[in-house]
Short mmCIF file of N, CA and C in Angstrom, two decimals:
data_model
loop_
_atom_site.label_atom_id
_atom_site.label_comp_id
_atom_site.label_asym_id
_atom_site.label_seq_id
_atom_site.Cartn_x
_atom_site.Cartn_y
_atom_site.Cartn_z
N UNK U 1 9.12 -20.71 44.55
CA UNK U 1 10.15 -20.13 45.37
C UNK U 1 10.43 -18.71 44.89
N UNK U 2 10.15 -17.55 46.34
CA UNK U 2 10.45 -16.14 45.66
C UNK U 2 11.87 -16.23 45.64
N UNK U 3 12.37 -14.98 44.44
CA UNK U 3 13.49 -15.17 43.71
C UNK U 3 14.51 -14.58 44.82
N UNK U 4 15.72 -14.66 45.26
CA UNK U 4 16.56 -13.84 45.93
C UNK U 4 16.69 -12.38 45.93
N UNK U 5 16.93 -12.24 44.69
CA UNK U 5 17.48 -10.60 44.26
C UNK U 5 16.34 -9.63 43.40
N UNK U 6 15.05 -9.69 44.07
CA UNK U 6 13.96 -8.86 43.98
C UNK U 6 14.54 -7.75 43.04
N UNK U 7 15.01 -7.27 43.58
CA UNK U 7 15.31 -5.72 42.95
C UNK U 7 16.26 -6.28 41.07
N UNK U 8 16.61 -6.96 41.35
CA UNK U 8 17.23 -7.36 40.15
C UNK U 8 16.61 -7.69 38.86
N UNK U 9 15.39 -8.90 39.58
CA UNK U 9 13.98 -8.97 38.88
C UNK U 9 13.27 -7.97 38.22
N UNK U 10 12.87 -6.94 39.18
CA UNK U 10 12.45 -6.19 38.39
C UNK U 10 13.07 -5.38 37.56
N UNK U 11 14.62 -4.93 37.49
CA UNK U 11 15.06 -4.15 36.73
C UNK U 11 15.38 -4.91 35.37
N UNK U 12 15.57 -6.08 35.29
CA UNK U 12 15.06 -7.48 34.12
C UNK U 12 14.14 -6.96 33.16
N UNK U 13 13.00 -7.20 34.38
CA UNK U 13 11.34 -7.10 33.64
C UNK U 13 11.83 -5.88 33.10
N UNK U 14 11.87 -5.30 33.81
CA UNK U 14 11.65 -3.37 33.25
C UNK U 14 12.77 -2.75 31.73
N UNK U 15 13.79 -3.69 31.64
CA UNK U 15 14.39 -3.73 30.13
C UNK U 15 14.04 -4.33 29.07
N UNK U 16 13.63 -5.45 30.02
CA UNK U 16 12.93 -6.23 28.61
C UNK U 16 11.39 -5.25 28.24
N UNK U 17 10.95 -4.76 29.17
CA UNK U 17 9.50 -4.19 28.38
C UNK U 17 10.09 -2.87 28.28
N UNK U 18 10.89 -2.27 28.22
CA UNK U 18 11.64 -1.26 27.40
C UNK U 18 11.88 -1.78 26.16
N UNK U 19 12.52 -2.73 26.07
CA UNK U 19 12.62 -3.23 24.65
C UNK U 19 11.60 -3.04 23.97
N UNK U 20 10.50 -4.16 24.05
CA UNK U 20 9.36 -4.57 23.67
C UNK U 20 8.27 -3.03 23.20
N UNK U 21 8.67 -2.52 23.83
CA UNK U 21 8.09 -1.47 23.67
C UNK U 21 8.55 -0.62 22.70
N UNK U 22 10.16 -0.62 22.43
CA UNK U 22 10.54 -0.11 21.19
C UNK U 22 10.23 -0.72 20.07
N UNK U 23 10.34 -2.10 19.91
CA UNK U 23 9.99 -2.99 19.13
C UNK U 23 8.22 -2.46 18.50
N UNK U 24 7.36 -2.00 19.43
CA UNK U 24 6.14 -2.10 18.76
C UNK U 24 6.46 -1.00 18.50
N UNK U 25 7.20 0.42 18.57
CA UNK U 25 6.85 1.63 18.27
C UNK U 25 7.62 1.34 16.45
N UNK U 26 8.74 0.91 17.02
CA UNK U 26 9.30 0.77 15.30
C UNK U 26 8.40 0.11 14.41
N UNK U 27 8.01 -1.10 14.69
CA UNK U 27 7.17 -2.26 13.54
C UNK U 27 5.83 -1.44 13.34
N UNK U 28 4.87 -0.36 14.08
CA UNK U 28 3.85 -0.17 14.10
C UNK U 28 4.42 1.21 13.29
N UNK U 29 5.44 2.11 13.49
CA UNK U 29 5.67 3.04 12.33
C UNK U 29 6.17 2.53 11.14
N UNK U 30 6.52 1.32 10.86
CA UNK U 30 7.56 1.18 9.77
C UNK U 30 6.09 0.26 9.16
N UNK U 31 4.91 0.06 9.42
CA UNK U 31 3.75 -0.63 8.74
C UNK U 31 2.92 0.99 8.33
N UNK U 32 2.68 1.55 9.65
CA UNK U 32 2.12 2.68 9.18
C UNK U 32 3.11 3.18 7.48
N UNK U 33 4.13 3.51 7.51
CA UNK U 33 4.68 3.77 6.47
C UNK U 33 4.34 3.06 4.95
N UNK U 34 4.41 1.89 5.47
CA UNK U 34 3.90 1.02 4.01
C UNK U 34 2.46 0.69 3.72
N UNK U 35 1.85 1.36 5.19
CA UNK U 35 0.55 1.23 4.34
C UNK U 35 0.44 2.58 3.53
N UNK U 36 1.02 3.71 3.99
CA UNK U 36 0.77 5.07 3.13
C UNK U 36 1.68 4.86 1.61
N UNK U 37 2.58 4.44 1.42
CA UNK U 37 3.31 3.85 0.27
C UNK U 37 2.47 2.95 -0.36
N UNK U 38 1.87 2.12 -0.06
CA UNK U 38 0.69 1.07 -0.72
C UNK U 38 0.12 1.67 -1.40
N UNK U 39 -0.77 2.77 -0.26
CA UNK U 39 -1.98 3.50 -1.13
C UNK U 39 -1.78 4.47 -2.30
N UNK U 40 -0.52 4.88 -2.40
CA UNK U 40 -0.23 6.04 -2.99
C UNK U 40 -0.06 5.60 -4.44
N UNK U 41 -0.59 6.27 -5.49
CA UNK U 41 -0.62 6.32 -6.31
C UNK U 41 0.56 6.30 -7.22
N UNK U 42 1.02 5.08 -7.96
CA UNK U 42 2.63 5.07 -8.75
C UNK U 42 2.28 5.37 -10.28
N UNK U 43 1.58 6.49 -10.59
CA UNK U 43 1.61 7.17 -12.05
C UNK U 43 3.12 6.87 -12.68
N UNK U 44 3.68 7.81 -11.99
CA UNK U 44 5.17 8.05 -12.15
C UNK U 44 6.07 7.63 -11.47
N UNK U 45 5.69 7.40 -10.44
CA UNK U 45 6.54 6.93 -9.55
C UNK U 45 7.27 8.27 -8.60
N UNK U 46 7.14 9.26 -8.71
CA UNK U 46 7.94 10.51 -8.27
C UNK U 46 7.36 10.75 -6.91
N UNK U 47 5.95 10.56 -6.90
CA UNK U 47 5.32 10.91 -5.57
C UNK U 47 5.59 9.70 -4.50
N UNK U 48 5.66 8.82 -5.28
CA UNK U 48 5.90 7.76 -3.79
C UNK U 48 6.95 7.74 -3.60
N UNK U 49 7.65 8.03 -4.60
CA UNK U 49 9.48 8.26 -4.21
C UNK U 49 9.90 9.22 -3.08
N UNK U 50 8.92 10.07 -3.02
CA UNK U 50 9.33 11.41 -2.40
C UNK U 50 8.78 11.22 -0.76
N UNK U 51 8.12 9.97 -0.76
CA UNK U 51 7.87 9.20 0.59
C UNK U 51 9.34 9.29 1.18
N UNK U 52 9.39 10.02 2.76
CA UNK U 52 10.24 9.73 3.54
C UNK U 52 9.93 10.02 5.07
N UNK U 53 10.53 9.35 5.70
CA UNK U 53 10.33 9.30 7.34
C UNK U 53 11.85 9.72 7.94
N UNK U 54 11.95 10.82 8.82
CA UNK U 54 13.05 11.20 9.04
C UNK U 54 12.62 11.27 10.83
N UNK U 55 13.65 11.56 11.55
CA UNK U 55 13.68 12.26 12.97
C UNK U 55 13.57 13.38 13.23
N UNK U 56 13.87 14.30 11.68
CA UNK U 56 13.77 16.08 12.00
C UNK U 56 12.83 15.94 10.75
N UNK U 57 11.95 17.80 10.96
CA UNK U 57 11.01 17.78 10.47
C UNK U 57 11.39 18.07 8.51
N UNK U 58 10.41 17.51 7.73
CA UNK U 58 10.88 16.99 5.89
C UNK U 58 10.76 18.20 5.57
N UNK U 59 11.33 19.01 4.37
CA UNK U 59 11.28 20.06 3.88
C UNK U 59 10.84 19.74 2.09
N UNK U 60 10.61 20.39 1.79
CA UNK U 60 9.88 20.09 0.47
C UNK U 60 11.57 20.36 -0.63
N UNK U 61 11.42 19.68 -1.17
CA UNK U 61 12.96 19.27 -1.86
C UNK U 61 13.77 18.46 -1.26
N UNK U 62 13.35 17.61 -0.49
CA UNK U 62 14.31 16.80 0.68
C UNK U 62 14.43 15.57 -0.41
N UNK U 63 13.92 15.34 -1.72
CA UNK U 63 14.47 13.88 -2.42
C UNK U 63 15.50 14.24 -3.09
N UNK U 64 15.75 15.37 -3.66
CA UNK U 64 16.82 15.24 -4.28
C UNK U 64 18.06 14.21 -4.30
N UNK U 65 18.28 13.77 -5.10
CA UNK U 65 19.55 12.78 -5.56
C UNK U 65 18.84 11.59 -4.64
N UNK U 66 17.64 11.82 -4.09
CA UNK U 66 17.23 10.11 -3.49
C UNK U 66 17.02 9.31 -4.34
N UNK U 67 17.26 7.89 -3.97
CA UNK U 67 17.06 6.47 -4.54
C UNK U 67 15.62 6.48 -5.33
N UNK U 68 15.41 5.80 -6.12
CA UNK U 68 14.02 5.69 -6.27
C UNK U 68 13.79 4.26 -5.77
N UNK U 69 12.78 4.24 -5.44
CA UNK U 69 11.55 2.73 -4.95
C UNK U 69 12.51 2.08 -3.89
N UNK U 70 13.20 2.83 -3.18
CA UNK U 70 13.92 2.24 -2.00
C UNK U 70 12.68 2.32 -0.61
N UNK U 71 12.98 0.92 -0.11
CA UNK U 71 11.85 0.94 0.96
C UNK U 71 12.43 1.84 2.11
N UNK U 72 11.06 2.22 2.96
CA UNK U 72 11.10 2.66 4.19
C UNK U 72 11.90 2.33 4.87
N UNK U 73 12.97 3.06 5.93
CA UNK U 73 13.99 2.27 6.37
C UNK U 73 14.05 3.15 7.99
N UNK U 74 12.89 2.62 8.74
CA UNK U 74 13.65 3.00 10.28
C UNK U 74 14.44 2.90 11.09
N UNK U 75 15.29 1.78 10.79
CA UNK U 75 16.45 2.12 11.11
C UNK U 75 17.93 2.83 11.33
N UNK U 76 18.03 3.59 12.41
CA UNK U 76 18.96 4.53 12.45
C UNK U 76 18.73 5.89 12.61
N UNK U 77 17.43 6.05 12.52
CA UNK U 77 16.91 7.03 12.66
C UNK U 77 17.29 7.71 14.13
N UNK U 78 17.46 6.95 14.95
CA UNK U 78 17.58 7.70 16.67
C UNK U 78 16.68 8.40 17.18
N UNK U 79 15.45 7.88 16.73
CA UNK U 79 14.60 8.38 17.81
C UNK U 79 13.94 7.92 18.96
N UNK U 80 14.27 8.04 20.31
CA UNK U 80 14.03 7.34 21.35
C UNK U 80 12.75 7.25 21.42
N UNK U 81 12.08 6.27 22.65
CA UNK U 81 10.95 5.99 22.83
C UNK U 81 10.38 7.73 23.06
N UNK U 82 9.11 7.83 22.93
CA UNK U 82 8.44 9.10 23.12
C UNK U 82 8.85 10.38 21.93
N UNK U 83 10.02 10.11 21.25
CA UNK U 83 10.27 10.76 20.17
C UNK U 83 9.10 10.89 18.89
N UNK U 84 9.83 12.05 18.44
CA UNK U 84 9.03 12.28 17.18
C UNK U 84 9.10 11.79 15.82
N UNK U 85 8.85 10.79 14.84
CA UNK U 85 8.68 10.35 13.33
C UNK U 85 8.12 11.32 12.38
N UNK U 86 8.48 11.82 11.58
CA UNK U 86 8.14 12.74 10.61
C UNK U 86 8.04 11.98 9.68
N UNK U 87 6.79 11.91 8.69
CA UNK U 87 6.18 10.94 7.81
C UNK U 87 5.99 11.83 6.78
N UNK U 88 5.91 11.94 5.37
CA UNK U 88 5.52 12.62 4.34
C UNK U 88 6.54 12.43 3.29
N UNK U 89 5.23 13.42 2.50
CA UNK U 89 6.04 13.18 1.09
C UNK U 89 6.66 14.94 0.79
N UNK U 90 7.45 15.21 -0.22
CA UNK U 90 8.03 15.83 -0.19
C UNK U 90 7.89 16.61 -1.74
N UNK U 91 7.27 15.96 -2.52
CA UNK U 91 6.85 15.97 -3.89
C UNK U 91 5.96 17.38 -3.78
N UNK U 92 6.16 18.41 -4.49
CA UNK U 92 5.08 19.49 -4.35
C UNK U 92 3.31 19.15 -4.83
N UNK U 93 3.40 18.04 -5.33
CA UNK U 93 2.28 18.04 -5.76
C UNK U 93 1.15 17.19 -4.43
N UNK U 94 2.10 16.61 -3.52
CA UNK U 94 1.50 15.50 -3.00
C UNK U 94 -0.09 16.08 -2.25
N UNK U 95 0.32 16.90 -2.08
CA UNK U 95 -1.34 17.61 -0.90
C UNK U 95 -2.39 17.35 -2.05
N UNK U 96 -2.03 17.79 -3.54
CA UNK U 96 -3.62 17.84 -4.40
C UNK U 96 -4.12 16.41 -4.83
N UNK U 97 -2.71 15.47 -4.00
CA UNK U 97 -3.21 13.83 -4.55
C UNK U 97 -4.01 13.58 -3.65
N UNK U 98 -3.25 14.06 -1.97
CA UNK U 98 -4.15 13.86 -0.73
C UNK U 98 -5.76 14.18 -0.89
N UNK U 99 -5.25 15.56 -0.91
CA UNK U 99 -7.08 16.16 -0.78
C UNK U 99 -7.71 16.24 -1.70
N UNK U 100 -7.45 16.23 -3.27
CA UNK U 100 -7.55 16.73 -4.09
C UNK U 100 -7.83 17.88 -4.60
N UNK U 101 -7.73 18.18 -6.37
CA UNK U 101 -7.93 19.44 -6.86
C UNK U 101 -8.69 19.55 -7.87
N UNK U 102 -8.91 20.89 -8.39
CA UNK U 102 -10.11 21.15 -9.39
C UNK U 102 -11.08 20.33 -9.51
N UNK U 103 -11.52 19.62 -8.50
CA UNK U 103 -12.86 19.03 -8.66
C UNK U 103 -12.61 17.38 -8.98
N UNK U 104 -11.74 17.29 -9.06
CA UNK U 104 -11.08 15.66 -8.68
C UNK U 104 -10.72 15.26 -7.20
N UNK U 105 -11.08 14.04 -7.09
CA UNK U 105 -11.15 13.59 -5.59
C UNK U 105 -9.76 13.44 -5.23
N UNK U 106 -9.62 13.48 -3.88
CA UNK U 106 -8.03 13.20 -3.42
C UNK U 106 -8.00 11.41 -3.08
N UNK U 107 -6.84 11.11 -3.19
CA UNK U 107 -6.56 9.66 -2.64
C UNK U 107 -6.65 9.09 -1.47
N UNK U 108 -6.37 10.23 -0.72
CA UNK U 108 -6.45 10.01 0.81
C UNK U 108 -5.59 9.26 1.86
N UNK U 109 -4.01 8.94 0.88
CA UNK U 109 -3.52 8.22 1.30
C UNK U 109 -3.02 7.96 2.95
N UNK U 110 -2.83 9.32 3.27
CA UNK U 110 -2.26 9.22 4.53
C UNK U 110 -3.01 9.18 5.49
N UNK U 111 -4.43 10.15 4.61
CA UNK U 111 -5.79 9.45 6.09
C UNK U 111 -5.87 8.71 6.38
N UNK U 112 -6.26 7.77 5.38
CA UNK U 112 -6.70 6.53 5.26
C UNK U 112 -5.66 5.60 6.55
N UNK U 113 -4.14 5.54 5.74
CA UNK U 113 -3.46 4.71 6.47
C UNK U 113 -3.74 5.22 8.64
N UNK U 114 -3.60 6.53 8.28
CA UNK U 114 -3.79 6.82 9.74
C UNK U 114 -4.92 6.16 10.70
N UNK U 115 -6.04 6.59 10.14
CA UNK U 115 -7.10 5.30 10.62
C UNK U 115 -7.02 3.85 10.71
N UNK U 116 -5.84 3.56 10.43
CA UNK U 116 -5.62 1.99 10.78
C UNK U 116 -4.81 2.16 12.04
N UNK U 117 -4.38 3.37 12.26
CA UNK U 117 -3.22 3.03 13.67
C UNK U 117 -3.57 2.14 14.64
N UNK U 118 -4.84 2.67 15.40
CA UNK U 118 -5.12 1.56 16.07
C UNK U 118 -4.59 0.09 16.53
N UNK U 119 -5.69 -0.31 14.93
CA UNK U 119 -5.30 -1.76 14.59
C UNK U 119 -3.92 -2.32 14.12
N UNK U 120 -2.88 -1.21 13.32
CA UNK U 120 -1.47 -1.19 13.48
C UNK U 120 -0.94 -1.55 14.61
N UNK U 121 -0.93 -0.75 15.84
CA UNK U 121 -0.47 -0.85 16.84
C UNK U 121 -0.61 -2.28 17.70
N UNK U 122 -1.80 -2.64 17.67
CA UNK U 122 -2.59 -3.92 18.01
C UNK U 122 -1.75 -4.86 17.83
N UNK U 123 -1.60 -5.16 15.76
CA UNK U 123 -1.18 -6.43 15.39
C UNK U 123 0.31 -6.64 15.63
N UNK U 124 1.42 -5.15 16.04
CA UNK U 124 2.78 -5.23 15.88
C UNK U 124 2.74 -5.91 17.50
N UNK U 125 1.82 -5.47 18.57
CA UNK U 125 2.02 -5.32 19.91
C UNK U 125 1.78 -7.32 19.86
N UNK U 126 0.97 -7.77 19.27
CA UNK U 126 0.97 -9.28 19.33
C UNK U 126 2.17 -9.78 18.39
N UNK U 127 2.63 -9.39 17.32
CA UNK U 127 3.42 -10.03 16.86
C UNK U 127 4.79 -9.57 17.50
N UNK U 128 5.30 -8.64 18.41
CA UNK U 128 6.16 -8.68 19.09
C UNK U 128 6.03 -9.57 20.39
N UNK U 129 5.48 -10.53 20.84
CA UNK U 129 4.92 -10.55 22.02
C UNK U 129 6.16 -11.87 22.36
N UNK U 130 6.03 -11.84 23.71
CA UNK U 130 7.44 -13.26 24.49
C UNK U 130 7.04 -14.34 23.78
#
């Protein structure tokens, strides 16, 4: 039996996959995040500390007085669907861990994780699913 209030239906559907759709953008950035935190190297702990994800773009000194080994936290951030995530570290040294220097290899952390987006996106889009 078609439903009475057609138009109602679809404006239903069309919130709920608004939702759903926020749902994979958050879980698929907030994994991207911990896979670049995974990879990163905890010598000291200073460089992964200096891991942060903001809504405006990170400036280099942005840890100051930050927490140490506090997880990734997208929440609250306010960035609407189609918005921008600013990912990085903030540590001056972090680029010579990335790419490396004087003839030492870089870690590659954030490549690396980036090449999983894909499959990021994939596993959040099924594990959000009805």
């Amino acid at each position: 039996m078609a439903s009475s209030n057609f138009s109602a239906d679809i404006a239903a559907w069309a919130e709920r996959t608004k939702k759903r759709m926020e749902e994979v953008v958050n879980l698929s950035a907030q994994r991207l995040a911990e896979a670049i935190v995974e990879a990163t190297p905890a010598v000291s702990g200073e460089l992964v500390n200096s891991f942060q994800v903001s809504a405006s773009p990170l400036q280099s000194g942005d840890t100051e007085d930050a927490d140490e080994g506090q997880p990734v936290n997208l929440a609250g951030l306010g960035a609407p669907l189609g918005g921008l995530l600013h990912m990085g570290f903030t540590a001056p040294h972090a680029a010579a861990v990335e790419y490396g220097k004087d003839g030492q290899a870089g870690q590659g952390m954030v490549r690396l994780a980036a090449r999983q987006w894909p499959e990021i996106v994939e596993r959040a889009a099924r594990d959000t699913a009805d």
